[in-house]
Amino acid sequence: MTVNPIQQVAIVGGTHGNEFTGAYLVKKFEQFPNLIKRSSFETLTLLANPKAFALGRRYIDCDLNRCFNKEKLSNPNPTALEENLAQAIEKILRPEGNSNVDFIIDLHSTTANMELTIIPVDKSPFNMRLAAYLCSINPLVHVYSWQQTGQESPFLRSICQLGCTIEVGSIAQGVLNATLFEQTEKLIYTILDYLDAYNQGQTNEISSTLTLYQCVEMIDYPKNQTGELQAMIHPQLQFRDYQPLNHGAPMFLTFDGQTITYSGKATVYPVFINEAAYYEKGIAMCLTEKQLHGLGAA
Amino acid sequence: MTVNPIQQVAIVGGTHGNEFTGAYLVKKFEQFPNLIKRSSFETLTLLANPKAFALGRRYIDCDLNRCFNKEKLSNPNPTALEENLAQAIEKILRPEGNSNVDFIIDLHSTTANMELTIIPVDKSPFNMRLAAYLCSINPLVHVYSWQQTGQESPFLRSICQLGCTIEVGSIAQGVLNATLFEQTEKLIYTILDYLDAYNQGQTNEISSTLTLYQCVEMIDYPKNQTGELQAMIHPQLQFRDYQPLNHGAPMFLTFDGQTITYSGKATVYPVFINEAAYYEKGIAMCLTEKQLHGLGAA
């Protein structure tokens, strides 16, 4: 591994204003900064979209977590509030003439039952080894990847080369769930301790492989010709994120009571099942392939 | 009982635009009107706030389900979209010179674990007997009352003297849950069948008492001097709607890990625990008293 010591870590919450877990964790860390202080690096906190958070809405004009691609970050005349915010956040985390944030943790929640999901910035050995370490100490942790290697990312986390999103659920939008709040908090401390140990040349023992859930297909809800929803997630699939879905198993239940089954041949592992914010994106779930990712020697 | 035969029933959904169960049930009934057709009365459907539904938001300007008090309904210059809507809905359900809707079913959902909650328009014998009947055939049904008798109501259901809100949960805002969708649908058919039987002079056998959960106090979240949230619903109380809460039992968990217990002497039965839409209203839960309500002879 050729990663230099980590000098600055950013913990970001409220990228989506109705995902309270991250927003209130950031507020807690601002009140009790010692909780996230480690001897070998600085830790910053950021409430990414305060206006959306104040209104309890995901966003004001557009999804902030889709504004971090090169095109939007370099747009000289951004109009949407979130496009402006993305450019401002980039300046905070990658200030000109100053040292950049090395490692990012972006805190999200989902109405899907994804427990503690780690979405690494990319599949670099450093990010993968950290993810494997987190899996090894907590069975609720799963590792998910949206993208194939090399694909451009519009997500806030992509502002750094190291780090991850933490996606916890199921939590309704606009509420706090104390159990998941505490689990997320503990996971953050584990990451900070890991980075601190790394800086001090200590390596944590991990297995040589990581189970990675790689997105292979996004599935929309059944809709009619005018684009209206015609079905719901089937009760037998609801809350079954990361469970195997085999050919012929129920996926949707139409409003008139018909079951629609999974027609694919390969076994897949759906995630983001019935995520509230993805209705408007036309995503009922993301089908993943379960991959064993080799980590190489430490 | 001195209630005349029911002539018109209204089923209302989407009073809150992010409560999808009711909105999509109304859409289903519009597509398949035979499902709600009964021989002895007419059934109307209404999607109450189409604009808020299209945006997946509870409301645009203000909470529509708090706009049905006399003051707002008689305001000659309503400005908020929902105040205008309330007046328009009143005209639909109580048209001048035409027969009014006799019975209303207003469909809501909650992030609290309230299963199938019936909130009758008032405690008239007719409404109470219907509620008791629904409880007798489905153990998931509970009956809740916000108000003491005689208090003015700002709720949409108050436009009629007969009827109820159906409040189902837990469901995250902005999603459909197929199991609760089907349970709600079945409950609506049961109500329609009951009304149809009533019109035909048939009485359903019910017990002589009804268990009613009467709101006695609304509890806000612990907040600091600037009004910021300082605690979450305690994990031991989360999702425990309608369960007894005794003196000394955990209610809240502060962000720094302190447990706040219930200090009241009387056993209460909290409902609307951690309802997302009530954060802005300053309601963490509603404490209820469990009452046995006598129904008298049929």
Coordinates of C-alpha atoms in Angstrom, one line a residue:
Chain A
M1 CA 0.0 0.0 0.0
T2 CA 1.4 3.4 -1.0
V3 CA -1.0 5.7 0.7
N4 CA 0.7 8.5 2.6
P5 CA -0.3 9.2 6.2
I6 CA -3.8 10.7 6.5
Q7 CA -3.7 14.3 7.6
Q8 CA -7.3 15.5 7.4
V9 CA -10.5 13.6 7.7
A10 CA -13.9 15.1 6.9
I11 CA -17.2 13.8 8.4
V12 CA -20.1 15.1 6.4
G13 CA -23.8 14.8 7.4
G14 CA -27.0 16.2 6.0
T15 CA -26.0 15.9 2.4
H16 CA -29.6 15.0 2.2
G17 CA -31.6 17.2 4.5
N18 CA -34.1 14.6 5.5
E19 CA -31.5 12.0 6.5
F20 CA -31.3 13.0 10.2
T21 CA -28.8 10.4 11.4
G22 CA -25.8 12.0 9.8
A23 CA -27.0 15.6 10.4
Y24 CA -27.4 15.0 14.1
L25 CA -24.2 13.1 14.4
V26 CA -22.3 16.0 12.9
K27 CA -24.1 18.3 15.4
K28 CA -23.0 16.0 18.2
F29 CA -19.4 16.0 17.0
E30 CA -19.4 19.8 16.8
Q31 CA -20.6 19.9 20.4
F32 CA -18.2 17.2 21.6
P33 CA -15.1 17.5 19.3
N34 CA -13.0 15.3 21.4
L35 CA -15.1 12.3 20.3
I36 CA -13.6 12.6 16.8
K37 CA -10.1 13.9 17.7
R38 CA -7.3 11.5 17.0
S39 CA -3.6 12.2 17.6
S40 CA -2.3 11.7 14.1
F41 CA -4.8 13.7 11.9
E42 CA -7.3 16.5 12.0
T43 CA -11.0 15.9 11.8
L44 CA -13.4 18.4 10.2
T45 CA -17.2 18.2 10.3
L46 CA -19.6 19.6 7.7
L47 CA -23.4 19.9 7.6
A48 CA -23.6 19.8 3.9
N49 CA -27.1 21.2 3.1
P50 CA -28.3 23.3 6.1
K51 CA -31.2 24.8 4.3
A52 CA -32.6 21.4 3.2
F53 CA -32.0 20.1 6.7
A54 CA -33.9 23.0 8.3
L55 CA -36.9 22.2 6.0
G56 CA -36.6 18.4 6.5
R57 CA -36.3 17.9 2.7
R58 CA -33.8 15.8 0.7
Y59 CA -32.9 18.9 -1.3
I60 CA -34.2 22.3 -2.4
D61 CA -33.6 22.4 -6.1
C62 CA -31.8 19.1 -7.0
D63 CA -30.0 16.2 -5.4
L64 CA -26.7 17.5 -3.9
N65 CA -25.3 14.0 -4.0
R66 CA -25.5 14.0 -7.8
C67 CA -23.7 17.4 -8.3
F68 CA -20.1 16.3 -7.9
N69 CA -19.2 15.3 -11.4
K70 CA -16.7 17.4 -13.3
E71 CA -19.3 19.1 -15.5
K72 CA -21.3 20.5 -12.6
L73 CA -18.3 21.4 -10.5
S74 CA -16.8 23.4 -13.3
N75 CA -20.0 25.1 -14.4
P76 CA -19.2 28.8 -14.3
N77 CA -22.9 29.7 -13.8
P78 CA -24.5 27.2 -11.5
T79 CA -28.2 28.1 -10.9
A80 CA -29.5 25.4 -8.5
L81 CA -28.8 25.9 -4.8
E82 CA -27.2 22.4 -4.7
E83 CA -24.9 23.1 -7.7
N84 CA -23.6 26.2 -5.8
L85 CA -23.3 24.2 -2.7
A86 CA -21.3 21.4 -4.4
Q87 CA -18.8 24.0 -5.7
A88 CA -18.6 25.6 -2.2
I89 CA -18.0 22.2 -0.6
E90 CA -15.3 21.4 -3.1
K91 CA -13.5 24.6 -2.1
I92 CA -13.8 23.6 1.6
L93 CA -12.5 20.1 1.1
R94 CA -10.0 20.9 -1.6
P95 CA -8.8 24.4 -0.9
E96 CA -6.4 26.0 -3.4
G97 CA -2.9 26.3 -2.0
N98 CA -3.8 24.3 1.1
S99 CA -3.7 20.7 1.9
N100 CA -6.8 18.8 0.9
V101 CA -8.9 16.5 3.0
D102 CA -7.5 13.0 2.5
F103 CA -10.3 10.9 3.7
I104 CA -14.1 11.5 3.7
I105 CA -17.0 9.9 5.5
D106 CA -20.4 10.9 4.1
L107 CA -23.3 9.9 6.3
H108 CA -26.6 8.8 4.7
S109 CA -29.7 6.8 5.6
T110 CA -32.1 4.8 3.6
T111 CA -35.7 3.4 4.0
A112 CA -34.3 0.1 2.7
N113 CA -33.1 -2.4 5.3
M114 CA -29.4 -2.1 4.5
E115 CA -28.2 -2.1 8.1
L116 CA -24.7 -0.6 8.0
T117 CA -23.6 -0.3 4.4
I118 CA -20.2 0.9 3.4
I119 CA -19.9 2.4 -0.1
P120 CA -16.2 3.0 -0.7
V121 CA -15.1 5.9 -2.8
D122 CA -13.5 3.4 -5.2
K123 CA -12.0 0.0 -5.1
S124 CA -8.4 1.1 -4.3
P125 CA -6.6 -1.4 -2.0
F126 CA -6.7 1.1 0.9
N127 CA -10.5 1.6 0.7
M128 CA -11.1 -2.2 0.2
R129 CA -8.9 -3.1 3.2
L130 CA -10.7 -0.7 5.4
A131 CA -14.1 -2.0 4.3
A132 CA -12.9 -5.6 4.9
Y133 CA -11.8 -4.6 8.4
L134 CA -15.2 -3.1 9.2
C135 CA -16.9 -6.2 8.0
S136 CA -14.6 -8.4 10.1
I137 CA -15.6 -6.7 13.4
N138 CA -19.3 -6.1 12.8
P139 CA -21.6 -8.6 11.1
L140 CA -24.1 -5.8 10.3
V141 CA -21.7 -4.2 7.8
H142 CA -22.0 -4.9 4.1
V143 CA -20.0 -3.4 1.3
Y144 CA -21.7 -2.1 -1.8
S145 CA -20.4 -0.5 -5.0
W146 CA -22.5 1.4 -7.5
Q147 CA -19.9 1.7 -10.1
Q148 CA -17.5 -0.2 -12.3
T149 CA -13.9 0.9 -11.9
G150 CA -13.0 4.1 -13.9
Q151 CA -16.6 5.3 -14.2
E152 CA -17.1 9.0 -13.2
S153 CA -19.0 9.6 -10.0
P154 CA -21.4 12.4 -9.2
F155 CA -21.4 11.6 -5.4
L156 CA -20.0 13.9 -2.7
R157 CA -17.6 11.2 -1.5
S158 CA -15.8 11.3 -4.9
I159 CA -14.2 14.6 -3.9
C160 CA -11.6 12.4 -2.1
Q161 CA -9.8 9.4 -3.3
L162 CA -10.1 7.8 0.1
G163 CA -13.2 7.2 2.2
C164 CA -16.7 6.0 2.0
T165 CA -20.4 6.7 2.4
I166 CA -22.1 5.1 5.3
E167 CA -25.7 4.2 4.4
V168 CA -27.8 3.0 7.3
G169 CA -31.3 1.7 7.4
S170 CA -34.1 1.1 7.4
I171 CA -34.9 4.5 8.7
A172 CA -37.9 6.7 7.6
Q173 CA -36.9 10.0 6.2
G174 CA -37.1 12.8 8.7
V175 CA -36.7 10.7 11.9
L176 CA -33.9 9.6 14.2
N177 CA -33.6 6.0 15.2
A178 CA -31.5 5.8 18.3
T179 CA -30.3 2.2 17.7
L180 CA -29.0 3.0 14.2
F181 CA -27.7 6.4 15.4
E182 CA -25.5 4.6 18.0
Q183 CA -24.4 1.9 15.5
T184 CA -23.4 4.5 13.0
E185 CA -21.5 6.5 15.6
K186 CA -19.6 3.5 16.7
L187 CA -18.7 2.7 13.1
I188 CA -17.3 6.2 12.6
Y189 CA -15.1 5.8 15.7
T190 CA -13.9 2.4 14.4
I191 CA -12.9 4.1 11.1
L192 CA -11.1 6.9 12.9
D193 CA -9.2 4.5 15.1
Y194 CA -8.3 2.4 12.0
L195 CA -6.9 5.5 10.3
D196 CA -5.0 6.5 13.4
A197 CA -3.5 3.1 13.7
Y198 CA -2.6 3.1 10.0
N199 CA -0.8 6.5 10.4
Q200 CA 1.2 4.9 13.2
G201 CA 2.3 2.0 11.1
Q202 CA 0.0 -0.5 12.8
T203 CA -1.9 -2.9 10.5
N204 CA -5.0 -4.6 11.5
E205 CA -5.3 -8.3 10.8
I206 CA -8.0 -9.0 8.1
S207 CA -8.9 -11.8 5.9
S208 CA -7.6 -11.9 2.4
T209 CA -10.9 -11.4 0.7
L210 CA -13.8 -9.0 1.0
T211 CA -17.4 -9.8 0.0
L212 CA -18.5 -6.9 -2.2
Y213 CA -22.0 -6.4 -3.5
Q214 CA -21.5 -4.9 -7.0
C215 CA -24.5 -3.2 -8.6
V216 CA -25.2 -4.9 -12.0
E217 CA -28.7 -3.5 -12.8
M218 CA -31.2 -1.0 -11.5
I219 CA -34.8 -2.1 -11.6
D220 CA -37.7 0.4 -12.0
Y221 CA -41.2 -0.1 -10.7
P222 CA -43.8 -1.5 -13.2
K223 CA -45.4 1.6 -14.7
N224 CA -48.2 2.2 -17.3
Q225 CA -47.8 4.1 -20.5
T226 CA -48.2 7.5 -18.8
G227 CA -45.5 6.6 -16.3
E228 CA -47.8 5.9 -13.4
L229 CA -46.8 3.3 -10.8
Q230 CA -48.6 0.0 -11.2
A231 CA -47.0 -2.1 -8.5
M232 CA -45.3 -2.2 -5.1
I233 CA -42.4 -4.1 -3.8
H234 CA -43.7 -7.6 -3.0
P235 CA -44.1 -8.3 0.7
Q236 CA -41.8 -11.3 0.3
L237 CA -39.0 -9.0 -0.9
Q238 CA -39.6 -6.0 1.3
F239 CA -36.8 -5.4 3.9
R240 CA -34.8 -8.4 2.4
D241 CA -31.8 -6.4 1.2
Y242 CA -28.7 -8.4 0.6
Q243 CA -30.7 -11.7 0.5
P244 CA -30.4 -13.9 -2.6
L245 CA -33.1 -13.5 -5.2
N246 CA -33.5 -16.4 -7.5
H247 CA -35.3 -16.9 -10.8
G248 CA -39.1 -17.0 -10.3
A249 CA -39.1 -15.4 -6.8
P250 CA -41.6 -12.6 -6.2
M251 CA -40.4 -9.0 -6.8
F252 CA -43.5 -6.8 -7.2
L253 CA -47.2 -7.0 -6.3
T254 CA -49.4 -5.0 -8.7
F255 CA -52.2 -2.9 -7.4
D256 CA -54.7 -5.5 -8.7
G257 CA -52.9 -8.3 -6.8
Q258 CA -50.7 -9.9 -9.5
T259 CA -47.3 -11.1 -8.5
I260 CA -44.4 -10.2 -10.8
T261 CA -41.4 -12.5 -10.4
Y262 CA -37.7 -12.1 -11.1
S263 CA -37.0 -13.4 -14.6
G264 CA -33.2 -13.3 -14.5
K265 CA -31.2 -16.5 -14.5
A266 CA -28.4 -15.5 -12.2
T267 CA -29.0 -15.2 -8.5
V268 CA -28.8 -11.6 -7.5
Y269 CA -28.8 -9.7 -4.2
P270 CA -31.1 -6.7 -4.3
V271 CA -30.3 -3.6 -2.2
F272 CA -32.0 -0.2 -1.9
I273 CA -35.3 -2.1 -2.0
N274 CA -38.1 0.5 -1.7
E275 CA -35.8 3.5 -1.0
A276 CA -38.2 6.5 -0.7
A277 CA -35.9 8.9 -2.6
Y278 CA -35.5 6.6 -5.5
Y279 CA -39.2 6.6 -6.6
E280 CA -38.5 9.8 -8.5
K281 CA -35.3 8.4 -9.9
G282 CA -37.2 5.3 -11.3
I283 CA -35.3 2.8 -9.1
A284 CA -37.2 0.2 -7.1
M285 CA -34.1 -1.6 -6.2
C286 CA -30.5 -2.2 -7.3
L287 CA -29.6 -5.8 -8.2
T288 CA -26.1 -6.7 -7.1
E289 CA -23.7 -9.5 -7.8
K290 CA -21.9 -10.9 -4.7
Q291 CA -18.2 -10.8 -5.5
L292 CA -15.2 -12.1 -3.6
H293 CA -12.7 -9.3 -3.9
G294 CA -9.0 -10.2 -3.3
L295 CA -7.1 -7.9 -1.0
G296 CA -3.5 -9.1 -1.5
A297 CA -1.0 -9.0 1.3
A298 CA -1.0 -6.3 3.9
Chain B
M1 CA -79.3 5.0 17.1
T2 CA -81.0 7.8 15.1
V3 CA -78.7 7.9 12.1
N4 CA -80.5 8.1 8.8
P5 CA -79.4 5.7 6.0
I6 CA -76.0 6.7 4.6
Q7 CA -76.4 8.0 1.0
Q8 CA -72.9 9.2 0.1
V9 CA -69.5 8.0 1.3
A10 CA -66.2 9.7 0.5
I11 CA -62.9 8.0 0.5
V12 CA -60.1 10.6 0.6
G13 CA -56.4 9.9 0.1
G14 CA -53.3 12.0 -0.3
T15 CA -54.4 14.6 2.2
H16 CA -50.7 14.5 3.0
G17 CA -48.8 14.1 -0.3
N18 CA -46.1 11.9 1.0
E19 CA -48.5 9.3 2.5
F20 CA -48.7 7.1 -0.5
T21 CA -50.9 4.3 0.9
G22 CA -54.1 6.4 0.7
A23 CA -53.2 8.2 -2.5
Y24 CA -52.5 5.0 -4.4
L25 CA -55.6 3.3 -2.9
V26 CA -57.7 6.2 -4.2
K27 CA -56.0 5.8 -7.6
K28 CA -56.8 2.1 -7.5
F29 CA -60.5 2.7 -6.7
E30 CA -60.7 5.2 -9.5
Q31 CA -59.4 2.5 -11.9
F32 CA -61.6 -0.2 -10.4
P33 CA -64.8 1.6 -9.1
N34 CA -66.7 -1.7 -8.6
L35 CA -64.5 -2.4 -5.6
I36 CA -66.1 0.4 -3.6
K37 CA -69.6 0.2 -5.2
R38 CA -72.3 -0.9 -2.7
S39 CA -76.0 -1.2 -3.5
S40 CA -77.3 1.2 -0.9
F41 CA -75.1 4.3 -1.2
E42 CA -72.8 6.1 -3.6
T43 CA -69.0 6.2 -3.0
L44 CA -66.9 9.1 -4.1
T45 CA -63.1 9.2 -4.2
L46 CA -60.9 12.2 -3.8
L47 CA -57.1 12.7 -4.1
A48 CA -57.0 15.7 -1.7
N49 CA -53.7 17.4 -2.5
P50 CA -52.5 16.3 -6.0
K51 CA -49.7 18.9 -6.1
A52 CA -48.2 17.8 -2.8
F53 CA -48.5 14.2 -3.9
A54 CA -46.8 14.9 -7.2
L55 CA -43.9 16.4 -5.3
G56 CA -43.9 13.7 -2.7
R57 CA -44.3 16.3 0.1
R58 CA -46.7 16.4 3.0
Y59 CA -47.9 19.8 1.9
I60 CA -46.9 22.8 -0.2
D61 CA -47.6 25.8 2.1
C62 CA -49.2 24.4 5.3
D63 CA -50.7 21.2 6.7
L64 CA -54.0 20.6 4.8
N65 CA -55.2 18.4 7.7
R66 CA -55.1 21.5 10.0
C67 CA -57.2 23.7 7.7
F68 CA -60.7 22.5 8.4
N69 CA -61.6 24.7 11.4
K70 CA -64.3 27.3 11.0
E71 CA -61.9 30.2 10.9
K72 CA -59.9 28.9 8.0
L73 CA -62.9 27.5 6.1
S74 CA -64.7 30.9 6.3
N75 CA -61.6 33.0 5.5
P76 CA -62.6 35.2 2.5
N77 CA -59.0 35.6 1.4
P78 CA -57.1 32.4 1.9
T79 CA -53.5 32.7 0.7
A80 CA -51.9 29.3 1.4
L81 CA -52.5 26.6 -1.3
E82 CA -53.9 24.2 1.4
E83 CA -56.3 26.8 2.8
N84 CA -57.7 27.2 -0.7
L85 CA -57.8 23.5 -1.1
A86 CA -59.7 23.0 2.2
Q87 CA -62.4 25.4 1.0
A88 CA -62.6 23.6 -2.3
I89 CA -62.9 20.2 -0.6
E90 CA -65.6 21.5 1.6
K91 CA -67.6 22.6 -1.5
I92 CA -67.2 19.1 -3.0
L93 CA -68.2 17.2 0.1
R94 CA -70.9 19.7 1.3
P95 CA -72.2 21.2 -1.9
E96 CA -74.8 24.0 -1.5
G97 CA -78.3 22.9 -2.5
N98 CA -77.2 19.3 -2.9
S99 CA -76.9 16.4 -0.5
N100 CA -73.8 16.2 1.5
V101 CA -71.4 13.4 1.9
D102 CA -72.7 11.5 5.0
F103 CA -69.6 9.4 5.8
I104 CA -65.9 10.1 5.3
I105 CA -62.9 7.8 5.3
D106 CA -59.6 9.8 5.3
L107 CA -56.5 7.7 4.6
H108 CA -53.2 8.5 6.3
S109 CA -50.0 6.8 7.2
T110 CA -47.5 7.3 10.0
T111 CA -43.9 6.3 10.7
A112 CA -45.1 5.3 14.1
N113 CA -45.9 1.6 14.6
M114 CA -49.7 2.2 15.0
E115 CA -50.7 -0.8 12.8
L116 CA -54.4 0.0 11.8
T117 CA -55.6 2.9 13.8
I118 CA -59.1 4.2 13.5
I119 CA -59.6 7.9 14.6
P120 CA -63.4 8.4 14.6
V121 CA -64.7 11.9 13.6
D122 CA -66.2 12.0 17.1
K123 CA -67.6 9.8 19.8
S124 CA -71.1 9.5 18.6
P125 CA -72.7 6.1 19.2
F126 CA -72.7 5.4 15.4
N127 CA -68.9 6.1 15.1
M128 CA -68.1 4.2 18.3
R129 CA -70.1 1.1 17.3
L130 CA -68.4 1.0 13.9
A131 CA -65.0 1.3 15.6
A132 CA -65.9 -1.5 18.0
Y133 CA -67.0 -3.7 15.1
L134 CA -63.7 -3.1 13.3
C135 CA -61.8 -4.0 16.4
S136 CA -63.8 -7.2 16.9
I137 CA -62.8 -8.6 13.5
N138 CA -59.2 -7.5 13.3
P139 CA -56.8 -7.5 16.3
L140 CA -54.5 -5.0 14.5
V141 CA -57.2 -2.3 14.8
H142 CA -56.9 0.2 17.6
V143 CA -59.1 3.2 18.2
Y144 CA -57.6 6.6 19.1
S145 CA -59.1 10.0 19.9
W146 CA -57.2 13.3 19.8
Q147 CA -59.9 15.3 21.3
Q148 CA -62.3 15.7 24.2
T149 CA -65.9 15.9 23.2
G150 CA -67.0 19.3 22.0
Q151 CA -63.6 20.5 21.0
E152 CA -63.3 22.1 17.5
S153 CA -61.4 20.0 15.0
P154 CA -59.1 21.2 12.2
F155 CA -59.0 17.8 10.5
L156 CA -60.4 17.0 7.1
R157 CA -62.6 14.2 8.6
S158 CA -64.5 16.8 10.7
I159 CA -66.3 18.0 7.5
C160 CA -68.6 15.0 8.2
Q161 CA -70.3 13.9 11.4
L162 CA -69.8 10.3 10.6
G163 CA -66.6 8.6 9.6
C164 CA -63.0 8.2 10.6
T165 CA -59.4 8.6 9.7
I166 CA -57.5 5.4 9.0
E167 CA -53.9 5.9 10.2
V168 CA -51.5 3.0 9.2
G169 CA -47.9 2.4 10.1
S170 CA -45.2 2.1 10.5
I171 CA -44.5 3.3 6.9
A172 CA -41.8 5.7 5.9
Q173 CA -43.0 8.8 4.1
G174 CA -42.9 8.5 0.3
V175 CA -43.1 4.7 0.1
L176 CA -45.6 2.0 -0.4
N177 CA -45.7 -1.0 1.9
A178 CA -47.7 -3.8 0.2
T179 CA -48.7 -5.5 3.4
L180 CA -50.1 -2.4 5.0
F181 CA -51.6 -1.3 1.6
E182 CA -53.6 -4.6 1.5
Q183 CA -54.6 -4.4 5.1
T184 CA -55.9 -0.9 4.7
E185 CA -57.8 -1.8 1.6
K186 CA -59.4 -4.7 3.4
L187 CA -60.4 -2.4 6.2
I188 CA -62.1 0.0 3.8
Y189 CA -64.1 -2.8 2.3
T190 CA -65.2 -3.9 5.8
I191 CA -66.4 -0.4 6.6
L192 CA -68.3 -0.1 3.3
D193 CA -69.9 -3.5 4.0
Y194 CA -70.8 -2.4 7.5
L195 CA -72.5 0.7 6.2
D196 CA -74.3 -1.2 3.5
A197 CA -75.6 -3.7 6.1
Y198 CA -76.6 -0.8 8.4
N199 CA -78.6 0.8 5.5
Q200 CA -80.4 -2.5 5.0
G201 CA -81.3 -2.7 8.7
Q202 CA -78.9 -5.4 9.6
T203 CA -76.9 -5.0 12.8
N204 CA -73.6 -6.6 13.4
E205 CA -73.0 -8.3 16.8
I206 CA -70.4 -6.4 18.8
S207 CA -69.4 -6.3 22.4
S208 CA -70.9 -3.7 24.7
T209 CA -67.6 -1.9 25.3
L210 CA -64.9 -0.4 23.1
T211 CA -61.2 0.1 24.1
L212 CA -60.5 3.7 23.3
Y213 CA -57.0 5.3 23.5
Q214 CA -57.8 8.9 24.5
C215 CA -55.0 11.5 24.1
V216 CA -54.2 13.1 27.4
E217 CA -50.9 14.8 26.7
M218 CA -48.5 15.6 23.9
I219 CA -44.8 15.2 24.7
D220 CA -42.1 17.2 22.9
Y221 CA -38.5 16.1 22.4
P222 CA -36.0 17.4 24.9
K223 CA -34.6 20.6 23.4
N224 CA -32.0 23.2 24.4
Q225 CA -32.6 26.9 24.9
T226 CA -32.4 27.6 21.2
G227 CA -34.9 24.9 20.4
E228 CA -32.5 22.3 19.1
L229 CA -33.2 18.7 19.6
Q230 CA -31.2 17.1 22.3
A231 CA -32.5 13.5 22.4
M232 CA -34.1 10.7 20.4
I233 CA -36.9 8.3 21.2
H234 CA -35.3 5.6 23.5
P235 CA -34.7 2.3 21.7
Q236 CA -36.9 0.6 24.4
L237 CA -39.8 2.8 23.4
Q238 CA -39.3 2.9 19.6
F239 CA -42.1 1.1 17.7
R240 CA -43.9 0.3 21.0
D241 CA -47.1 2.3 20.2
Y242 CA -50.1 1.2 22.3
Q243 CA -47.9 -0.5 24.9
P244 CA -48.1 0.5 28.5
L245 CA -45.5 3.0 29.7
N246 CA -45.0 3.1 33.5
H247 CA -43.3 5.5 35.9
G248 CA -39.5 5.2 35.5
A249 CA -39.5 3.6 32.0
P250 CA -37.1 5.0 29.4
M251 CA -38.6 7.6 27.0
F252 CA -35.7 9.4 25.4
L253 CA -32.0 8.9 24.9
T254 CA -30.0 12.1 24.7
F255 CA -27.3 12.5 22.1
D256 CA -24.7 12.1 24.9
G257 CA -26.2 8.8 26.0
Q258 CA -28.3 9.8 29.0
T259 CA -31.7 8.0 29.4
I260 CA -34.7 10.2 30.3
T261 CA -37.5 8.3 31.9
Y262 CA -41.2 8.8 32.2
S263 CA -41.9 10.7 35.3
G264 CA -45.7 10.5 35.4
K265 CA -47.5 8.4 38.0
A266 CA -50.3 7.0 35.8
T267 CA -49.7 4.2 33.3
V268 CA -50.1 5.7 29.8
Y269 CA -50.1 4.2 26.3
P270 CA -48.0 6.3 23.9
V271 CA -48.9 6.6 20.2
F272 CA -47.5 8.5 17.3
I273 CA -44.0 7.6 18.7
N274 CA -41.4 9.2 16.4
E275 CA -43.8 10.3 13.7
A276 CA -41.7 12.1 11.1
A277 CA -44.2 14.9 10.4
Y278 CA -44.5 15.8 14.1
Y279 CA -40.9 16.8 14.6
E280 CA -41.9 20.3 13.3
K281 CA -45.0 20.3 15.4
G282 CA -43.0 19.6 18.6
I283 CA -44.6 16.2 19.3
A284 CA -42.4 13.3 20.1
M285 CA -45.4 11.1 21.0
C286 CA -49.0 11.4 22.3
L287 CA -49.7 9.9 25.7
T288 CA -53.1 8.2 25.9
E289 CA -55.3 6.8 28.6
K290 CA -56.8 3.5 27.9
Q291 CA -60.6 3.9 28.4
L292 CA -63.4 1.4 28.3
H293 CA -66.1 3.2 26.3
G294 CA -69.7 1.9 26.8
L295 CA -71.7 1.4 23.7
G296 CA -75.2 0.8 25.0
A297 CA -77.7 -1.5 23.3
A298 CA -77.8 -1.8 19.6

